[in-house]
PDB file of C-alpha atoms in Angstrom:
ATOM      1  CA  VAL A  16      19.496   7.493  23.217  1.00 89.00           C
ATOM      2  CA  LYS A  17      18.928   3.795  23.857  1.00 89.00           C
ATOM      3  CA  ASP A  18      20.027   4.094  27.493  1.00 90.00           C
ATOM      4  CA  ALA A  19      17.867   7.179  27.992  1.00 91.00           C
ATOM      5  CA  LEU A  20      14.807   5.419  26.587  1.00 90.00           C
ATOM      6  CA  LYS A  21      15.413   2.347  28.728  1.00 90.00           C
ATOM      7  CA  LYS A  22      15.210   4.536  31.822  1.00 91.00           C
ATOM      8  CA  THR A  23      11.675   5.565  30.910  1.00 91.00           C
ATOM      9  CA  THR A  24      10.079   2.116  31.056  1.00 90.00           C
ATOM     10  CA  LYS A  25      10.054  -1.250  32.799  1.00 91.00           C
ATOM     11  CA  ASP A  26       7.876  -2.836  30.107  1.00 91.00           C
ATOM     12  CA  ARG A  27       9.702  -5.992  29.028  1.00 93.00           C
ATOM     13  CA  LEU A  28       8.310  -5.956  25.495  1.00 93.00           C
ATOM     14  CA  LEU A  29       9.337  -2.363  24.916  1.00 93.00           C
ATOM     15  CA  LEU A  30      12.785  -3.111  26.332  1.00 93.00           C
ATOM     16  CA  SER A  31      13.129  -5.994  23.865  1.00 94.00           C
ATOM     17  CA  PHE A  32      12.191  -3.586  21.073  1.00 94.00           C
ATOM     18  CA  LEU A  33      14.901  -1.169  22.195  1.00 94.00           C
ATOM     19  CA  ASP A  34      17.446  -3.999  22.051  1.00 92.00           C
ATOM     20  CA  SER A  35      16.349  -4.983  18.533  1.00 93.00           C
ATOM     21  CA  VAL A  36      16.441  -1.766  16.507  1.00 93.00           C
ATOM     22  CA  GLU A  37      20.241  -1.574  16.396  1.00 92.00           C
ATOM     23  CA  PHE A  38      20.943   1.760  18.040  1.00 93.00           C
ATOM     24  CA  GLY A  39      24.533   2.599  17.163  1.00 90.00           C
ATOM     25  CA  ALA A  40      24.712   0.174  14.234  1.00 92.00           C
ATOM     26  CA  ARG A  41      22.279   2.222  12.129  1.00 93.00           C
ATOM     27  CA  PRO A  42      21.656   5.949  11.670  1.00 94.00           C
ATOM     28  CA  LEU A  43      19.636   7.234  14.631  1.00 94.00           C
ATOM     29  CA  ALA A  44      16.627   8.239  12.527  1.00 95.00           C
ATOM     30  CA  GLU A  45      16.463   4.756  10.990  1.00 95.00           C
ATOM     31  CA  SER A  46      16.557   3.055  14.386  1.00 95.00           C
ATOM     32  CA  LEU A  47      13.777   5.320  15.645  1.00 95.00           C
ATOM     33  CA  VAL A  48      11.624   4.491  12.612  1.00 95.00           C
ATOM     34  CA  ARG A  49      12.130   0.789  13.274  1.00 95.00           C
ATOM     35  CA  LEU A  50      11.212   1.285  16.933  1.00 95.00           C
ATOM     36  CA  GLU A  51       8.062   3.144  15.903  1.00 95.00           C
ATOM     37  CA  LYS A  52       7.136   0.233  13.607  1.00 95.00           C
ATOM     38  CA  LEU A  53       7.529  -2.373  16.337  1.00 96.00           C
ATOM     39  CA  VAL A  54       5.434  -0.319  18.748  1.00 95.00           C
ATOM     40  CA  ALA A  55       2.732   0.025  16.055  1.00 95.00           C
ATOM     41  CA  PHE A  56       2.758  -3.733  15.384  1.00 95.00           C
ATOM     42  CA  ALA A  57       2.104  -4.335  19.085  1.00 93.00           C
ATOM     43  CA  ALA A  58      -0.579  -1.650  19.441  1.00 88.00           C
ATOM     44  CA  ASN A  59      -3.508  -4.105  19.491  1.00 80.00           C
ATOM     45  CA  ILE A  60      -1.791  -6.986  21.313  1.00 78.00           C
ATOM     46  CA  PRO A  61      -3.178  -8.529  23.451  1.00 66.00           C
ATOM     47  CA  GLY A  62      -6.681  -8.320  22.038  1.00 63.00           C
ATOM     48  CA  PRO A  63      -9.009  -9.969  19.534  1.00 63.00           C
ATOM     49  CA  ALA A  64      -8.023  -7.715  16.631  1.00 74.00           C
ATOM     50  CA  GLY A  65      -4.314  -7.463  15.856  1.00 87.00           C
ATOM     51  CA  THR A  66      -2.663  -4.731  13.823  1.00 93.00           C
ATOM     52  CA  LYS A  67      -3.144  -5.058  10.055  1.00 94.00           C
ATOM     53  CA  VAL A  68       0.159  -5.233   8.189  1.00 96.00           C
ATOM     54  CA  LEU A  69       1.266  -5.489   4.558  1.00 96.00           C
ATOM     55  CA  ASN A  70       3.913  -7.738   3.034  1.00 95.00           C
ATOM     56  CA  PRO A  71       4.943  -7.501  -0.662  1.00 90.00           C
ATOM     57  CA  THR A  72       4.602 -11.272  -1.141  1.00 90.00           C
ATOM     58  CA  TRP A  73       1.669 -12.347   1.042  1.00 92.00           C
ATOM     59  CA  GLY A  74      -0.400  -9.176   1.057  1.00 92.00           C
ATOM     60  CA  LEU A  75      -2.487  -8.271   4.084  1.00 95.00           C
ATOM     61  CA  GLY A  76      -1.873  -9.958   7.413  1.00 94.00           C
ATOM     62  CA  THR A  77      -2.947  -9.631  11.041  1.00 94.00           C
ATOM     63  CA  VAL A  78      -0.470  -9.585  13.914  1.00 95.00           C
ATOM     64  CA  LYS A  79      -1.518 -12.402  16.250  1.00 94.00           C
ATOM     65  CA  LYS A  80       1.328 -12.611  18.746  1.00 93.00           C
ATOM     66  CA  ILE A  81       4.483 -10.778  19.771  1.00 94.00           C
ATOM     67  CA  ASP A  82       7.112 -12.665  21.767  1.00 94.00           C
ATOM     68  CA  GLY A  83       9.516 -10.332  23.526  1.00 93.00           C
ATOM     69  CA  PHE A  84      11.677 -13.181  24.841  1.00 93.00           C
ATOM     70  CA  TYR A  85      12.398 -14.804  21.457  1.00 95.00           C
ATOM     71  CA  LYS A  86      11.944 -11.459  19.671  1.00 95.00           C
ATOM     72  CA  ARG A  87       9.446 -12.776  17.129  1.00 96.00           C
ATOM     73  CA  ILE A  88       6.177 -11.553  15.620  1.00 96.00           C
ATOM     74  CA  THR A  89       3.536 -14.039  14.451  1.00 95.00           C
ATOM     75  CA  VAL A  90       1.312 -12.931  11.566  1.00 95.00           C
ATOM     76  CA  ASP A  91      -1.681 -14.591   9.912  1.00 94.00           C
ATOM     77  CA  PHE A  92      -1.921 -13.974   6.144  1.00 94.00           C
ATOM     78  CA  ARG A  93      -4.798 -15.199   3.979  1.00 88.00           C
ATOM     79  CA  THR A  94      -2.662 -17.949   2.456  1.00 87.00           C
ATOM     80  CA  ARG A  95      -0.037 -18.316   5.187  1.00 91.00           C
ATOM     81  CA  LYS A  96      -1.178 -18.688   8.773  1.00 93.00           C
ATOM     82  CA  GLY A  97       1.125 -18.363  11.758  1.00 93.00           C
ATOM     83  CA  HIS A  98       4.139 -17.028   9.869  1.00 95.00           C
ATOM     84  CA  GLN A  99       6.874 -15.809  12.197  1.00 96.00           C
ATOM     85  CA  PHE A 100       9.224 -12.877  11.683  1.00 96.00           C
ATOM     86  CA  ALA A 101      12.208 -11.952  13.803  1.00 96.00           C
ATOM     87  CA  PHE A 102      11.862  -8.347  14.961  1.00 96.00           C
ATOM     88  CA  ALA A 103      14.570  -7.216  12.517  1.00 95.00           C
ATOM     89  CA  ALA A 104      12.908  -9.027   9.599  1.00 96.00           C
ATOM     90  CA  ALA A 105       9.504  -7.607  10.548  1.00 96.00           C
ATOM     91  CA  CYS A 106      10.912  -4.074  10.344  1.00 96.00           C
ATOM     92  CA  ASP A 107      12.265  -4.808   6.860  1.00 95.00           C
ATOM     93  CA  MET A 108       9.361  -6.836   5.453  1.00 96.00           C
ATOM     94  CA  LEU A 109       6.204  -5.422   7.034  1.00 96.00           C
ATOM     95  CA  GLU A 110       4.395  -2.096   6.946  1.00 95.00           C
ATOM     96  CA  VAL A 111       1.376  -1.073   8.998  1.00 95.00           C
ATOM     97  CA  ALA A 112      -1.609  -1.191   6.631  1.00 95.00           C
ATOM     98  CA  PRO A 113      -3.496   2.119   6.246  1.00 94.00           C
ATOM     99  CA  LYS A 114      -7.115   1.817   7.404  1.00 92.00           C
ATOM    100  CA  ASP A 115      -8.386   2.845   3.953  1.00 93.00           C
ATOM    101  CA  HIS A 116      -6.239   0.336   2.028  1.00 96.00           C
ATOM    102  CA  ILE A 117      -8.200  -1.791  -0.466  1.00 97.00           C
ATOM    103  CA  LEU A 118      -7.062  -5.041   1.197  1.00 96.00           C
ATOM    104  CA  VAL A 119      -8.156  -3.775   4.612  1.00 95.00           C
ATOM    105  CA  LEU A 120     -11.535  -2.792   3.148  1.00 96.00           C
ATOM    106  CA  ARG A 121     -12.011  -6.325   1.777  1.00 95.00           C
ATOM    107  CA  GLU A 122     -11.405  -7.838   5.203  1.00 92.00           C
ATOM    108  CA  THR A 123     -13.109  -5.345   7.502  1.00 91.00           C
ATOM    109  CA  ALA A 124     -16.062  -4.293   5.315  1.00 94.00           C
ATOM    110  CA  PRO A 125     -16.661  -7.095   2.789  1.00 95.00           C
ATOM    111  CA  ASP A 126     -20.140  -5.876   1.813  1.00 96.00           C
ATOM    112  CA  ASP A 127     -18.851  -2.381   1.008  1.00 96.00           C
ATOM    113  CA  PHE A 128     -15.950  -3.915  -0.886  1.00 96.00           C
ATOM    114  CA  ALA A 129     -18.259  -6.113  -2.985  1.00 96.00           C
ATOM    115  CA  ALA A 130     -20.633  -3.225  -3.719  1.00 96.00           C
ATOM    116  CA  LEU A 131     -17.787  -0.957  -4.807  1.00 96.00           C
ATOM    117  CA  LEU A 132     -16.342  -3.639  -7.087  1.00 96.00           C
ATOM    118  CA  LYS A 133     -19.706  -4.437  -8.678  1.00 95.00           C
ATOM    119  CA  ASP A 134     -21.396  -1.042  -8.920  1.00 96.00           C
ATOM    120  CA  LYS A 135     -18.535   1.482  -9.124  1.00 96.00           C
ATOM    121  CA  PRO A 136     -15.595  -0.091 -10.998  1.00 96.00           C
ATOM    122  CA  GLY A 137     -14.002   3.310 -11.598  1.00 96.00           C
ATOM    123  CA  GLU A 138     -13.995   4.169  -7.894  1.00 96.00           C
ATOM    124  CA  PHE A 139     -12.750   0.665  -7.156  1.00 97.00           C
ATOM    125  CA  VAL A 140      -9.782   1.157  -9.496  1.00 96.00           C
ATOM    126  CA  LYS A 141      -9.032   4.519  -7.875  1.00 95.00           C
ATOM    127  CA  LYS A 142      -9.018   2.830  -4.468  1.00 96.00           C
ATOM    128  CA  VAL A 143      -6.590   0.184  -5.714  1.00 96.00           C
ATOM    129  CA  ILE A 144      -4.243   2.763  -7.209  1.00 95.00           C
ATOM    130  CA  GLN A 145      -4.384   5.043  -4.163  1.00 93.00           C
ATOM    131  CA  SER A 146      -3.596   2.048  -1.960  1.00 94.00           C
ATOM    132  CA  ASN A 147      -0.411   1.549  -3.958  1.00 91.00           C
ATOM    133  CA  GLY A 148       0.969   5.072  -4.095  1.00 88.00           C
ATOM    134  CA  SER A 149      -1.454   6.946  -6.402  1.00 82.00           C
ATOM    135  CA  ALA A 150       0.262   5.797  -9.629  1.00 87.00           C
ATOM    136  CA  MET A 151       0.109   2.385 -11.327  1.00 93.00           C
ATOM    137  CA  THR A 152       0.554   1.127 -14.870  1.00 94.00           C
ATOM    138  CA  LEU A 153      -2.394  -0.681 -16.447  1.00 94.00           C
ATOM    139  CA  ILE A 154      -0.304  -3.860 -16.609  1.00 94.00           C
ATOM    140  CA  ARG A 155       0.506  -3.653 -12.894  1.00 94.00           C
ATOM    141  CA  LEU A 156      -3.119  -2.809 -12.096  1.00 95.00           C
ATOM    142  CA  GLU A 157      -4.370  -5.900 -13.903  1.00 95.00           C
ATOM    143  CA  ASP A 158      -1.758  -8.132 -12.268  1.00 95.00           C
ATOM    144  CA  TYR A 159      -2.624  -6.783  -8.819  1.00 95.00           C
ATOM    145  CA  CYS A 160      -6.379  -7.193  -9.221  1.00 96.00           C
ATOM    146  CA  VAL A 161      -6.088 -10.709 -10.653  1.00 96.00           C
ATOM    147  CA  ALA A 162      -3.454 -11.869  -8.141  1.00 92.00           C
ATOM    148  CA  ASN A 163      -5.579 -10.700  -5.208  1.00 93.00           C
ATOM    149  CA  GLY A 164      -8.712 -12.327  -6.600  1.00 94.00           C
ATOM    150  CA  PHE A 165     -10.608  -9.079  -7.184  1.00 96.00           C
ATOM    151  CA  VAL A 166     -11.281  -9.853 -10.851  1.00 96.00           C
ATOM    152  CA  LYS A 167     -10.765 -13.080 -12.799  1.00 96.00           C
ATOM    153  CA  SER A 168      -8.329 -12.867 -15.685  1.00 96.00           C
ATOM    154  CA  VAL A 169     -11.017 -13.798 -18.235  1.00 96.00           C
ATOM    155  CA  ASN A 170     -13.223 -10.945 -16.965  1.00 96.00           C
ATOM    156  CA  TRP A 171     -10.532  -8.275 -16.818  1.00 96.00           C
ATOM    157  CA  LYS A 172     -11.187  -6.622 -20.211  1.00 96.00           C
ATOM    158  CA  LYS A 173     -14.914  -6.212 -19.488  1.00 96.00           C
ATOM    159  CA  PHE A 174     -14.163  -4.858 -16.011  1.00 97.00           C
ATOM    160  CA  TRP A 175     -11.521  -2.411 -17.252  1.00 96.00           C
ATOM    161  CA  ASP A 176     -13.749  -1.149 -20.078  1.00 95.00           C
ATOM    162  CA  SER A 177     -16.438  -0.265 -17.515  1.00 96.00           C
ATOM    163  CA  ALA A 178     -13.946   1.301 -15.128  1.00 96.00           C
ATOM    164  CA  ARG A 179     -12.285   3.309 -17.901  1.00 94.00           C
ATOM    165  CA  VAL A 180     -15.611   4.918 -18.884  1.00 94.00           C
ATOM    166  CA  GLU A 181     -16.049   6.156 -15.302  1.00 95.00           C
ATOM    167  CA  LEU A 182     -12.436   7.230 -14.883  1.00 94.00           C
ATOM    168  CA  LYS A 183     -12.501   9.293 -18.079  1.00 90.00           C
ATOM    169  CA  LYS A 184     -15.126  11.510 -16.414  1.00 90.00           C
ATOM    170  CA  ASP A 185     -12.936  12.102 -13.360  1.00 89.00           C
ATOM    171  CA  ALA A 186     -10.762  15.200 -13.720  1.00 85.00           C
ATOM    172  CA  CYS A 187      -8.382  13.909 -11.031  1.00 88.00           C
ATOM    173  CA  VAL A 188      -7.507  10.777 -13.012  1.00 91.00           C
ATOM    174  CA  VAL A 189      -4.862  10.771 -15.755  1.00 87.00           C
ATOM    175  CA  ILE A 190      -4.998   7.741 -18.078  1.00 89.00           C
ATOM    176  CA  PRO A 191      -1.927   7.600 -20.373  1.00 86.00           C
ATOM    177  CA  ALA A 192      -1.929   6.381 -23.948  1.00 80.00           C
ATOM    178  CA  LYS A 193       0.582   3.598 -23.219  1.00 83.00           C
ATOM    179  CA  LYS A 194       0.016   0.626 -20.898  1.00 83.00           C
ATOM    180  CA  THR A 195       3.592   0.970 -19.671  1.00 87.00           C
ATOM    181  CA  GLU A 196       2.971   4.505 -18.358  1.00 88.00           C
ATOM    182  CA  PRO A 197       1.269   4.973 -14.977  1.00 92.00           C
ATOM    183  CA  ILE A 198      -2.336   5.870 -14.415  1.00 92.00           C
ATOM    184  CA  GLN A 199      -2.199   8.758 -11.949  1.00 89.00           C
ATOM    185  CA  ILE A 200      -4.622   9.900  -9.275  1.00 89.00           C
ATOM    186  CA  ARG A 201      -4.133  13.595  -8.598  1.00 83.00           C
ATOM    187  CA  ALA A 202      -5.080  15.270  -5.341  1.00 74.00           C
ATOM    188  CA  ALA A 203      -6.916  17.926  -7.367  1.00 73.00           C
ATOM    189  CA  ALA A 204      -7.914  18.450 -10.981  1.00 70.00           C
ATOM    190  CA  GLU A 205      -5.247  19.970 -13.260  1.00 68.00           C
ATOM    191  CA  ASP A 206      -5.821  23.731 -13.590  1.00 70.00           C
ATOM    192  CA  TYR A 207      -3.465  24.100 -16.583  1.00 76.00           C
ATOM    193  CA  GLY A 208      -1.840  27.038 -14.888  1.00 79.00           C
ATOM    194  CA  GLU A 209       1.766  28.249 -14.786  1.00 82.00           C
ATOM    195  CA  GLY A 210       3.135  24.961 -13.424  1.00 79.00           C
ATOM    196  CA  TRP A 211       1.573  22.918 -16.208  1.00 74.00           C
ATOM    197  CA  VAL A 212       2.732  25.391 -18.883  1.00 84.00           C
ATOM    198  CA  THR A 213       6.297  25.360 -17.520  1.00 84.00           C
ATOM    199  CA  ALA A 214       6.452  21.558 -17.534  1.00 80.00           C
ATOM    200  CA  PHE A 215       4.937  21.414 -21.025  1.00 82.00           C
ATOM    201  CA  ALA A 216       7.471  23.919 -22.337  1.00 88.00           C
ATOM    202  CA  HIS A 217      10.303  21.515 -21.430  1.00 85.00           C
ATOM    203  CA  GLU A 218       8.719  18.454 -23.077  1.00 85.00           C
ATOM    204  CA  THR A 219      10.689  17.133 -26.084  1.00 87.00           C
ATOM    205  CA  ASP A 220       8.860  13.891 -26.940  1.00 83.00           C
ATOM    206  CA  ALA A 221       6.647  14.576 -29.973  1.00 86.00           C
ATOM    207  CA  LYS A 222       3.969  12.093 -28.917  1.00 81.00           C
ATOM    208  CA  LEU A 223       3.785  13.553 -25.424  1.00 77.00           C
ATOM    209  CA  ILE A 224       3.618  17.076 -26.846  1.00 84.00           C
ATOM    210  CA  LEU A 225       0.691  16.074 -29.060  1.00 86.00           C
ATOM    211  CA  ALA A 226      -1.020  14.340 -26.113  1.00 77.00           C
ATOM    212  CA  GLY A 227      -0.472  17.475 -23.998  1.00 79.00           C
ATOM    213  CA  VAL A 228      -2.010  19.718 -26.631  1.00 85.00           C
ATOM    214  CA  ARG A 229      -5.059  17.435 -26.855  1.00 80.00           C
ATOM    215  CA  GLU A 230      -5.361  17.367 -23.080  1.00 76.00           C
ATOM    216  CA  PHE A 231      -5.151  21.142 -22.888  1.00 81.00           C
TER     217      PHE A 231
END
């Protein structure tokens, strides 16, 4: 597969990508995913606006440079400028940031971000949760919002109380009784049909049964 792909291009950067995704040392599908990532990282290079990427430690970053000779990607994060990743490390440690991610919104549309945070705390919380997989515990939600500077720790309770009032009115949002259980954002409101009844019939935890009855 590697040899076949090499015959399709003379682009030096793409050829360096093909040499870096470990064809033969990894399952084919995994190597192809890594190749797709590298191509996506380079999509806006050269140019004034690099690809937005996410790292678990440093958050949102912008790809500033890709060096095919040394096989390195340079990324600017908010608190760490000019950080370099080897191609292999970039595949492991970076993901292309979705355009609707909350961190992308803060950087590309700061006025909209500020308005959402101030005027619609419930929608803001939904955006945060959806940006992180559509399920998040309250503890994780607070940590994420405070760590990213969205809300100060001393203001969190007031913010969450306002957001909770809005979220309670949203049929697509499930707020659990325990902080250790995830708040869930459903694609559609629960219809309490056959699927819900089947799942409820297999529940054995008394507290969850009582909560389910109340919800129903």
